[in-house]
Amino acid sequence: ATKIPFRLNQNQALLTFEDEEVALRLTKMSKHCVNLDNRTANVTVKPFELDMGFQFELHVTVSGKKINVSDIPELPIPDDWMRDKLELHFYKTEQAEGGGEIEDVTYNKGSGTAVITFLKPGASYSFVGCTKYPFCAEERWFILSVSPHFDFHLRRFQPHCRVSKKTILLKGISEVEEDEESVQDMIEIHFQKPSNGGGEIENIKYISRGAAYVCFEE
């Protein structure tokens, strides 16, 4: 699941309670008078909702027919010639048994890379044990890098809207001279008291200046 950051703005606070019923009860009360160092702040409790996110499964498999080749030298020869040289080279090499007959060579001259596709399934496994291969072209020797080719499949992709049933959002906290930590403590004390409709707090975050981005876990 994608992590969706929630923007907590100036003079706002997020409170997560141990019990869902406490958060629901405080939300229904809506308005609360919080004592902040001999000053009363009329704060508003809002239900907390995250923006739309996405869930998906990413399945990764190692291709048994393809390999990635990089560090291919840029030479003053036509692209077709380079493809032919790569095909011949990986059909049979001294460092491995070779992949056998090749079905396709996709060559990108600009990036110096290629994807070699063999005809026989499992042929690419012959190249797993070694990542560097000498390559001769235009009477010069070069070293090519070889790596497995991965196939990615996205499944069960679906949007979701997360609601934290244990969390409330406080708005309208008035500015005071005390430091942020002290104000946060006073807010926590108020909402922990059963007489104020509160309960045990699992986590709290208060911002007096600027903004913060908060991520929630399942």
Coordinates of N, CA, C and O in Angstrom, one line a residue, residues 41-165:
A41 N -8.6 27.9 25.2 CA -8.6 27.8 23.7 C -9.8 27.0 23.3 O -10.1 25.9 23.8
N42 N -10.7 27.6 22.4 CA -11.8 26.9 21.9 C -11.4 26.2 20.6 O -11.2 26.8 19.6
V43 N -11.2 24.9 20.7 CA -10.7 24.1 19.6 C -11.8 23.3 19.0 O -12.8 22.9 19.7
T44 N -11.7 23.0 17.8 CA -12.6 22.2 17.0 C -12.0 20.8 16.7 O -10.9 20.7 16.3
V45 N -12.8 19.8 17.0 CA -12.4 18.4 16.7 C -13.0 18.0 15.4 O -14.2 18.1 15.2
K46 N -12.2 17.5 14.5 CA -12.6 17.1 13.2 C -12.3 15.6 13.0 O -11.2 15.1 13.5
P47 N -13.2 14.8 12.3 CA -12.8 13.4 12.0 C -11.6 13.4 11.1 O -11.5 14.3 10.2
F48 N -10.8 12.4 11.2 CA -9.5 12.4 10.4 C -9.7 11.4 9.2 O -10.0 10.3 9.4
E49 N -9.4 11.9 8.0 CA -9.4 11.1 6.8 C -8.1 11.4 6.0 O -7.7 12.5 5.9
L50 N -7.6 10.3 5.5 CA -6.4 10.5 4.6 C -6.9 10.6 3.2 O -8.1 10.2 2.8
D51 N -6.1 11.2 2.3 CA -6.4 11.3 0.9 C -6.4 9.9 0.2 O -6.0 8.9 0.8
M52 N -6.9 9.8 -1.0 CA -7.0 8.6 -1.7 C -5.6 8.0 -1.9 O -4.6 8.6 -2.2
G53 N -5.5 6.7 -1.7 CA -4.2 5.9 -1.9 C -4.5 4.7 -2.8 O -5.6 4.6 -3.3
F54 N -3.5 3.9 -2.9 CA -3.6 2.7 -3.8 C -3.0 1.5 -3.1 O -2.0 1.6 -2.4
Q55 N -3.6 0.4 -3.4 CA -3.0 -0.9 -3.0 C -2.8 -1.7 -4.2 O -3.5 -1.7 -5.2
F56 N -1.7 -2.5 -4.2 CA -1.4 -3.4 -5.3 C -0.4 -4.4 -4.9 O 0.3 -4.3 -3.9
E57 N -0.3 -5.4 -5.8 CA 0.7 -6.5 -5.6 C 1.7 -6.4 -6.8 O 1.2 -6.3 -8.0
L58 N 3.0 -6.3 -6.5 CA 4.0 -6.3 -7.6 C 4.7 -7.6 -7.6 O 5.4 -8.0 -6.6
H59 N 4.5 -8.4 -8.7 CA 5.2 -9.7 -8.8 C 6.4 -9.5 -9.8 O 6.2 -9.0 -10.9
V60 N 7.5 -10.0 -9.3 CA 8.8 -9.8 -10.0 C 9.3 -11.2 -10.3 O 9.5 -12.0 -9.4
T61 N 9.6 -11.5 -11.5 CA 10.2 -12.8 -11.9 C 11.4 -12.6 -12.8 O 11.5 -11.6 -13.5
V62 N 12.4 -13.5 -12.7 CA 13.6 -13.4 -13.5 C 13.3 -14.2 -14.8 O 12.8 -15.3 -14.8
S63 N 13.5 -13.4 -15.9 CA 13.2 -14.0 -17.2 C 14.1 -15.1 -17.5 O 15.3 -15.0 -17.3
G64 N 13.6 -16.2 -18.0 CA 14.4 -17.3 -18.4 C 14.9 -17.2 -19.9 O 15.7 -18.1 -20.3
K65 N 14.4 -16.2 -20.6 CA 14.8 -16.1 -22.0 C 15.6 -14.8 -22.3 O 16.1 -14.7 -23.4
K66 N 15.6 -13.9 -21.4 CA 16.2 -12.6 -21.7 C 17.3 -12.2 -20.7 O 17.3 -12.6 -19.6
I67 N 18.3 -11.5 -21.3 CA 19.4 -10.9 -20.4 C 19.5 -9.5 -20.8 O 19.3 -9.1 -22.0
N68 N 20.0 -8.7 -19.9 CA 20.3 -7.3 -20.1 C 21.8 -7.1 -20.3 O 22.6 -7.7 -19.6
V69 N 22.2 -6.4 -21.4 CA 23.6 -6.2 -21.6 C 23.8 -4.6 -21.6 O 23.1 -3.9 -22.2
S70 N 24.9 -4.2 -20.9 CA 25.2 -2.8 -20.8 C 26.7 -2.6 -21.1 O 27.4 -3.6 -21.2
D71 N 27.1 -1.3 -21.1 CA 28.5 -1.0 -21.4 C 28.9 -1.4 -22.8 O 30.1 -1.7 -23.1
I72 N 28.0 -1.4 -23.7 CA 28.3 -1.7 -25.1 C 29.0 -0.4 -25.7 O 28.5 0.7 -25.6
P73 N 30.1 -0.6 -26.3 CA 30.9 0.5 -26.8 C 30.2 1.2 -28.0 O 29.5 0.5 -28.8
E74 N 30.4 2.5 -28.1 CA 29.8 3.2 -29.3 C 30.9 3.2 -30.4 O 31.9 3.8 -30.2
L75 N 30.6 2.5 -31.4 CA 31.5 2.3 -32.5 C 30.9 2.9 -33.8 O 29.7 3.0 -34.0
P76 N 31.8 3.3 -34.7 CA 31.3 3.9 -36.0 C 30.9 2.9 -37.0 O 31.4 2.8 -38.1
I77 N 29.9 2.1 -36.6 CA 29.4 1.0 -37.5 C 27.8 1.1 -37.4 O 27.3 1.6 -36.4
P78 N 27.1 0.7 -38.4 CA 25.7 0.7 -38.4 C 25.1 -0.1 -37.2 O 25.7 -1.1 -36.8
D79 N 23.9 0.3 -36.8 CA 23.3 -0.4 -35.7 C 23.0 -1.9 -36.0 O 23.1 -2.8 -35.1
D80 N 22.7 -2.2 -37.3 CA 22.4 -3.6 -37.7 C 23.7 -4.4 -37.5 O 23.6 -5.6 -37.1
W81 N 24.8 -3.8 -37.8 CA 26.1 -4.6 -37.6 C 26.3 -4.9 -36.1 O 26.7 -6.0 -35.8
M82 N 26.1 -3.9 -35.3 CA 26.3 -4.2 -33.8 C 25.3 -5.2 -33.3 O 25.7 -6.1 -32.5
R83 N 24.1 -5.2 -33.8 CA 23.1 -6.2 -33.4 C 23.6 -7.6 -33.8 O 23.5 -8.6 -33.0
D84 N 24.1 -7.7 -35.0 CA 24.6 -9.0 -35.5 C 25.8 -9.5 -34.7 O 25.9 -10.7 -34.4
K85 N 26.7 -8.6 -34.3 CA 27.8 -8.9 -33.5 C 27.4 -9.4 -32.1 O 28.0 -10.4 -31.6
L86 N 26.4 -8.7 -31.5 CA 25.9 -9.1 -30.2 C 25.2 -10.5 -30.3 O 25.4 -11.4 -29.4
E87 N 24.5 -10.7 -31.3 CA 23.8 -12.0 -31.5 C 24.8 -13.1 -31.6 O 24.6 -14.2 -31.0
L88 N 25.8 -12.9 -32.4 CA 26.8 -14.0 -32.6 C 27.6 -14.2 -31.4 O 27.9 -15.4 -31.0
H89 N 27.9 -13.2 -30.6 CA 28.7 -13.3 -29.4 C 27.9 -14.1 -28.3 O 28.5 -15.0 -27.7
F90 N 26.7 -13.8 -28.2 CA 25.9 -14.5 -27.1 C 25.3 -15.8 -27.5 O 24.8 -16.5 -26.7
Y91 N 25.4 -16.1 -28.8 CA 25.0 -17.4 -29.2 C 26.0 -18.5 -28.7 O 25.6 -19.6 -28.2
K92 N 27.2 -18.1 -28.6 CA 28.3 -19.0 -28.1 C 29.4 -18.1 -27.5 O 29.9 -17.3 -28.2
T93 N 29.7 -18.3 -26.2 CA 30.8 -17.6 -25.6 C 31.8 -18.6 -24.9 O 31.4 -19.7 -24.6
E94 N 32.9 -18.1 -24.7 CA 34.0 -18.9 -24.0 C 33.7 -19.0 -22.5 O 34.1 -20.0 -21.9
Q95 N 33.0 -18.0 -22.0 CA 32.8 -18.0 -20.5 C 31.6 -18.8 -20.1 O 31.5 -19.2 -18.9
A96 N 30.7 -19.1 -21.0 CA 29.5 -19.9 -20.7 C 29.2 -20.8 -21.9 O 29.8 -20.7 -22.9
E97 N 28.3 -21.7 -21.6 CA 27.9 -22.6 -22.7 C 27.2 -21.9 -23.8 O 27.0 -22.4 -24.9
G98 N 26.7 -20.7 -23.5 CA 26.0 -19.9 -24.6 C 24.5 -20.2 -24.4 O 24.1 -21.2 -23.8
G99 N 23.7 -19.2 -24.9 CA 22.3 -19.3 -24.8 C 21.6 -20.1 -25.9 O 20.4 -20.3 -25.9
G100 N 22.4 -20.4 -26.9 CA 21.8 -21.1 -28.1 C 21.1 -20.1 -29.0 O 21.5 -18.9 -29.1
E101 N 20.2 -20.5 -29.8 CA 19.6 -19.7 -30.8 C 18.9 -18.5 -30.2 O 18.2 -18.5 -29.2
I102 N 19.1 -17.3 -30.9 CA 18.6 -16.0 -30.4 C 17.4 -15.6 -31.2 O 17.4 -15.6 -32.4
E103 N 16.3 -15.2 -30.5 CA 15.1 -14.8 -31.1 C 15.1 -13.4 -31.5 O 14.6 -13.0 -32.5
D104 N 15.7 -12.5 -30.6 CA 15.6 -11.1 -30.9 C 16.8 -10.4 -30.1 O 17.2 -10.8 -29.0
V105 N 17.3 -9.3 -30.7 CA 18.2 -8.4 -30.1 C 17.7 -7.0 -30.2 O 17.5 -6.4 -31.3
T106 N 17.4 -6.4 -29.0 CA 16.9 -5.0 -29.0 C 18.1 -4.1 -28.5 O 18.6 -4.2 -27.4
Y107 N 18.6 -3.3 -29.4 CA 19.9 -2.6 -29.2 C 19.6 -1.1 -29.1 O 18.9 -0.5 -30.0
N108 N 20.1 -0.4 -28.1 CA 19.9 1.0 -27.9 C 21.3 1.7 -27.9 O 22.0 1.6 -26.9
K109 N 21.6 2.3 -29.0 CA 23.0 2.8 -29.2 C 23.2 4.0 -28.2 O 24.3 4.1 -27.7
G110 N 22.2 4.8 -28.0 CA 22.4 6.0 -27.1 C 22.8 5.6 -25.7 O 23.6 6.3 -25.1
S111 N 22.2 4.6 -25.2 CA 22.5 4.2 -23.8 C 23.5 3.1 -23.7 O 23.9 2.7 -22.6
G112 N 23.9 2.5 -24.8 CA 24.9 1.5 -24.8 C 24.4 0.2 -24.2 O 25.1 -0.5 -23.5
T113 N 23.1 -0.1 -24.4 CA 22.5 -1.3 -23.8 C 21.7 -2.1 -24.8 O 21.5 -1.6 -25.9
A114 N 21.4 -3.3 -24.4 CA 20.7 -4.2 -25.3 C 20.0 -5.3 -24.5 O 20.4 -5.6 -23.3
V115 N 18.9 -5.8 -25.0 CA 18.2 -6.9 -24.4 C 18.3 -8.1 -25.4 O 17.8 -8.0 -26.5
I116 N 18.9 -9.2 -24.9 CA 19.0 -10.4 -25.8 C 17.9 -11.3 -25.4 O 17.8 -11.7 -24.2
T117 N 17.1 -11.7 -26.4 CA 16.0 -12.7 -26.1 C 16.4 -14.0 -26.8 O 16.6 -14.1 -28.1
F118 N 16.5 -15.1 -26.0 CA 16.8 -16.4 -26.6 C 15.6 -17.1 -27.0 O 14.5 -16.9 -26.5
L119 N 15.7 -18.1 -27.9 CA 14.5 -18.8 -28.3 C 14.1 -19.9 -27.3 O 12.9 -20.1 -27.1
K120 N 15.1 -20.5 -26.6 CA 14.8 -21.6 -25.7 C 14.5 -21.0 -24.3 O 15.4 -20.3 -23.8
P121 N 13.4 -21.4 -23.6 CA 13.2 -21.0 -22.2 C 14.3 -21.6 -21.3 O 14.7 -22.7 -21.5
G122 N 14.7 -20.7 -20.4 CA 15.8 -21.1 -19.5 C 17.2 -20.9 -20.0 O 18.2 -21.1 -19.3
A123 N 17.3 -20.4 -21.3 CA 18.7 -20.2 -21.8 C 19.4 -19.1 -21.1 O 20.7 -19.2 -21.1
S124 N 18.7 -18.1 -20.6 CA 19.4 -17.0 -20.0 C 20.1 -17.4 -18.7 O 21.0 -16.7 -18.2
Y125 N 19.7 -18.5 -18.1 CA 20.4 -19.0 -16.8 C 21.8 -19.3 -17.0 O 22.6 -19.4 -16.0
S126 N 22.2 -19.6 -18.2 CA 23.7 -19.9 -18.5 C 24.6 -18.7 -18.1 O 25.8 -18.9 -18.0
F127 N 24.0 -17.5 -18.1 CA 24.8 -16.3 -17.9 C 24.7 -15.7 -16.5 O 25.2 -14.7 -16.2
V128 N 24.0 -16.4 -15.6 CA 23.8 -15.9 -14.3 C 25.1 -15.9 -13.5 O 25.3 -15.0 -12.7
G129 N 25.9 -16.9 -13.7 CA 27.1 -17.0 -12.8 C 28.2 -15.9 -13.1 O 29.1 -15.8 -12.3
C130 N 28.1 -15.3 -14.3 CA 29.2 -14.3 -14.6 C 28.5 -13.0 -15.1 O 27.6 -13.1 -15.9
T131 N 29.0 -11.9 -14.6 CA 28.4 -10.6 -15.0 C 29.3 -9.8 -16.0 O 28.8 -8.8 -16.5
K132 N 30.5 -10.2 -16.3 CA 31.4 -9.5 -17.2 C 31.8 -10.4 -18.3 O 32.3 -11.6 -18.0
Y133 N 31.7 -9.9 -19.5 CA 32.1 -10.7 -20.7 C 32.9 -9.9 -21.7 O 32.6 -8.8 -22.1
P134 N 34.1 -10.5 -22.0 CA 34.9 -9.9 -23.1 C 34.2 -9.9 -24.4 O 33.5 -10.8 -24.7
F135 N 34.3 -8.8 -25.2 CA 33.6 -8.6 -26.4 C 34.5 -8.0 -27.4 O 35.1 -7.0 -27.2
C136 N 34.7 -8.7 -28.6 CA 35.6 -8.2 -29.6 C 34.8 -7.6 -30.7 O 33.9 -8.2 -31.3
A137 N 35.1 -6.4 -31.1 CA 34.5 -5.7 -32.2 C 35.5 -4.7 -32.8 O 36.2 -4.0 -32.1
E138 N 35.5 -4.7 -34.1 CA 36.4 -3.8 -34.9 C 37.9 -4.0 -34.4 O 38.6 -3.0 -34.2
E139 N 38.3 -5.3 -34.2 CA 39.6 -5.7 -33.8 C 40.0 -5.1 -32.4 O 41.2 -4.8 -32.2
R140 N 39.0 -4.8 -31.6 CA 39.3 -4.3 -30.2 C 38.5 -5.1 -29.2 O 37.5 -5.6 -29.5
W141 N 39.1 -5.1 -28.0 CA 38.4 -5.9 -26.9 C 37.7 -4.9 -26.0 O 38.3 -3.9 -25.5
F142 N 36.5 -5.3 -25.6 CA 35.8 -4.5 -24.6 C 35.2 -5.5 -23.5 O 35.1 -6.7 -23.8
I143 N 34.7 -4.9 -22.4 CA 34.1 -5.7 -21.4 C 32.6 -5.3 -21.3 O 32.3 -4.1 -21.0
L144 N 31.7 -6.2 -21.5 CA 30.3 -6.0 -21.4 C 29.8 -6.4 -20.1 O 30.3 -7.4 -19.5
S145 N 28.8 -5.7 -19.6 CA 28.1 -6.1 -18.3 C 26.8 -6.8 -18.6 O 26.0 -6.4 -19.5
V146 N 26.6 -7.9 -18.0 CA 25.4 -8.7 -18.2 C 24.6 -8.9 -16.9 O 25.2 -9.2 -15.8
S147 N 23.3 -8.7 -16.9 CA 22.5 -8.8 -15.7 C 21.2 -9.5 -16.1 O 20.8 -9.5 -17.3
P148 N 20.5 -10.1 -15.1 CA 19.2 -10.8 -15.4 C 18.2 -9.7 -15.9 O 18.3 -8.6 -15.5
H149 N 17.3 -10.2 -16.6 CA 16.1 -9.3 -17.1 C 14.9 -9.7 -16.2 O 14.5 -10.9 -16.1
F150 N 14.3 -8.7 -15.6 CA 13.2 -8.9 -14.7 C 11.9 -8.6 -15.4 O 11.8 -7.6 -16.1
D151 N 10.9 -9.4 -15.2 CA 9.5 -9.1 -15.7 C 8.7 -8.7 -14.5 O 8.7 -9.4 -13.4
F152 N 8.0 -7.6 -14.6 CA 7.2 -7.0 -13.6 C 5.7 -7.1 -13.9 O 5.3 -6.8 -15.0
H153 N 4.9 -7.6 -13.0 CA 3.5 -7.8 -13.2 C 2.7 -7.1 -12.1 O 3.0 -7.4 -10.9
L154 N 1.9 -6.1 -12.4 CA 1.1 -5.4 -11.4 C -0.3 -6.1 -11.3 O -1.0 -6.2 -12.3
R155 N -0.7 -6.5 -10.1 CA -1.9 -7.2 -9.9 C -2.7 -6.6 -8.7 O -2.1 -6.0 -7.8
R156 N -4.0 -6.8 -8.7 CA -4.9 -6.3 -7.7 C -4.7 -4.8 -7.4 O -4.7 -4.4 -6.2
F157 N -4.6 -4.0 -8.4 CA -4.4 -2.6 -8.3 C -5.8 -2.0 -8.0 O -6.7 -2.1 -8.8
Q158 N -5.9 -1.3 -6.8 CA -7.2 -0.7 -6.5 C -7.0 0.5 -5.6 O -6.1 0.5 -4.7
P159 N -7.8 1.5 -5.8 CA -7.8 2.7 -4.9 C -8.4 2.4 -3.6 O -9.3 1.5 -3.4
H160 N -8.0 3.1 -2.5 CA -8.6 3.0 -1.2 C -8.6 4.3 -0.5 O -7.7 5.1 -0.7
C161 N -9.5 4.5 0.4 CA -9.5 5.7 1.2 C -9.4 5.3 2.7 O -10.3 4.6 3.2
R162 N -8.4 5.6 3.3 CA -8.1 5.2 4.7 C -8.7 6.2 5.7 O -8.5 7.4 5.5
V163 N -9.3 5.7 6.7 CA -9.8 6.5 7.8 C -9.3 6.0 9.1 O -9.4 4.8 9.4
S164 N -8.6 6.8 9.9 CA -8.1 6.3 11.2 C -9.2 6.5 12.2 O -9.5 7.7 12.6
K165 N -9.8 5.5 12.6 CA -10.9 5.5 13.6 C -10.5 6.0 15.0 O -11.3 6.3 15.8

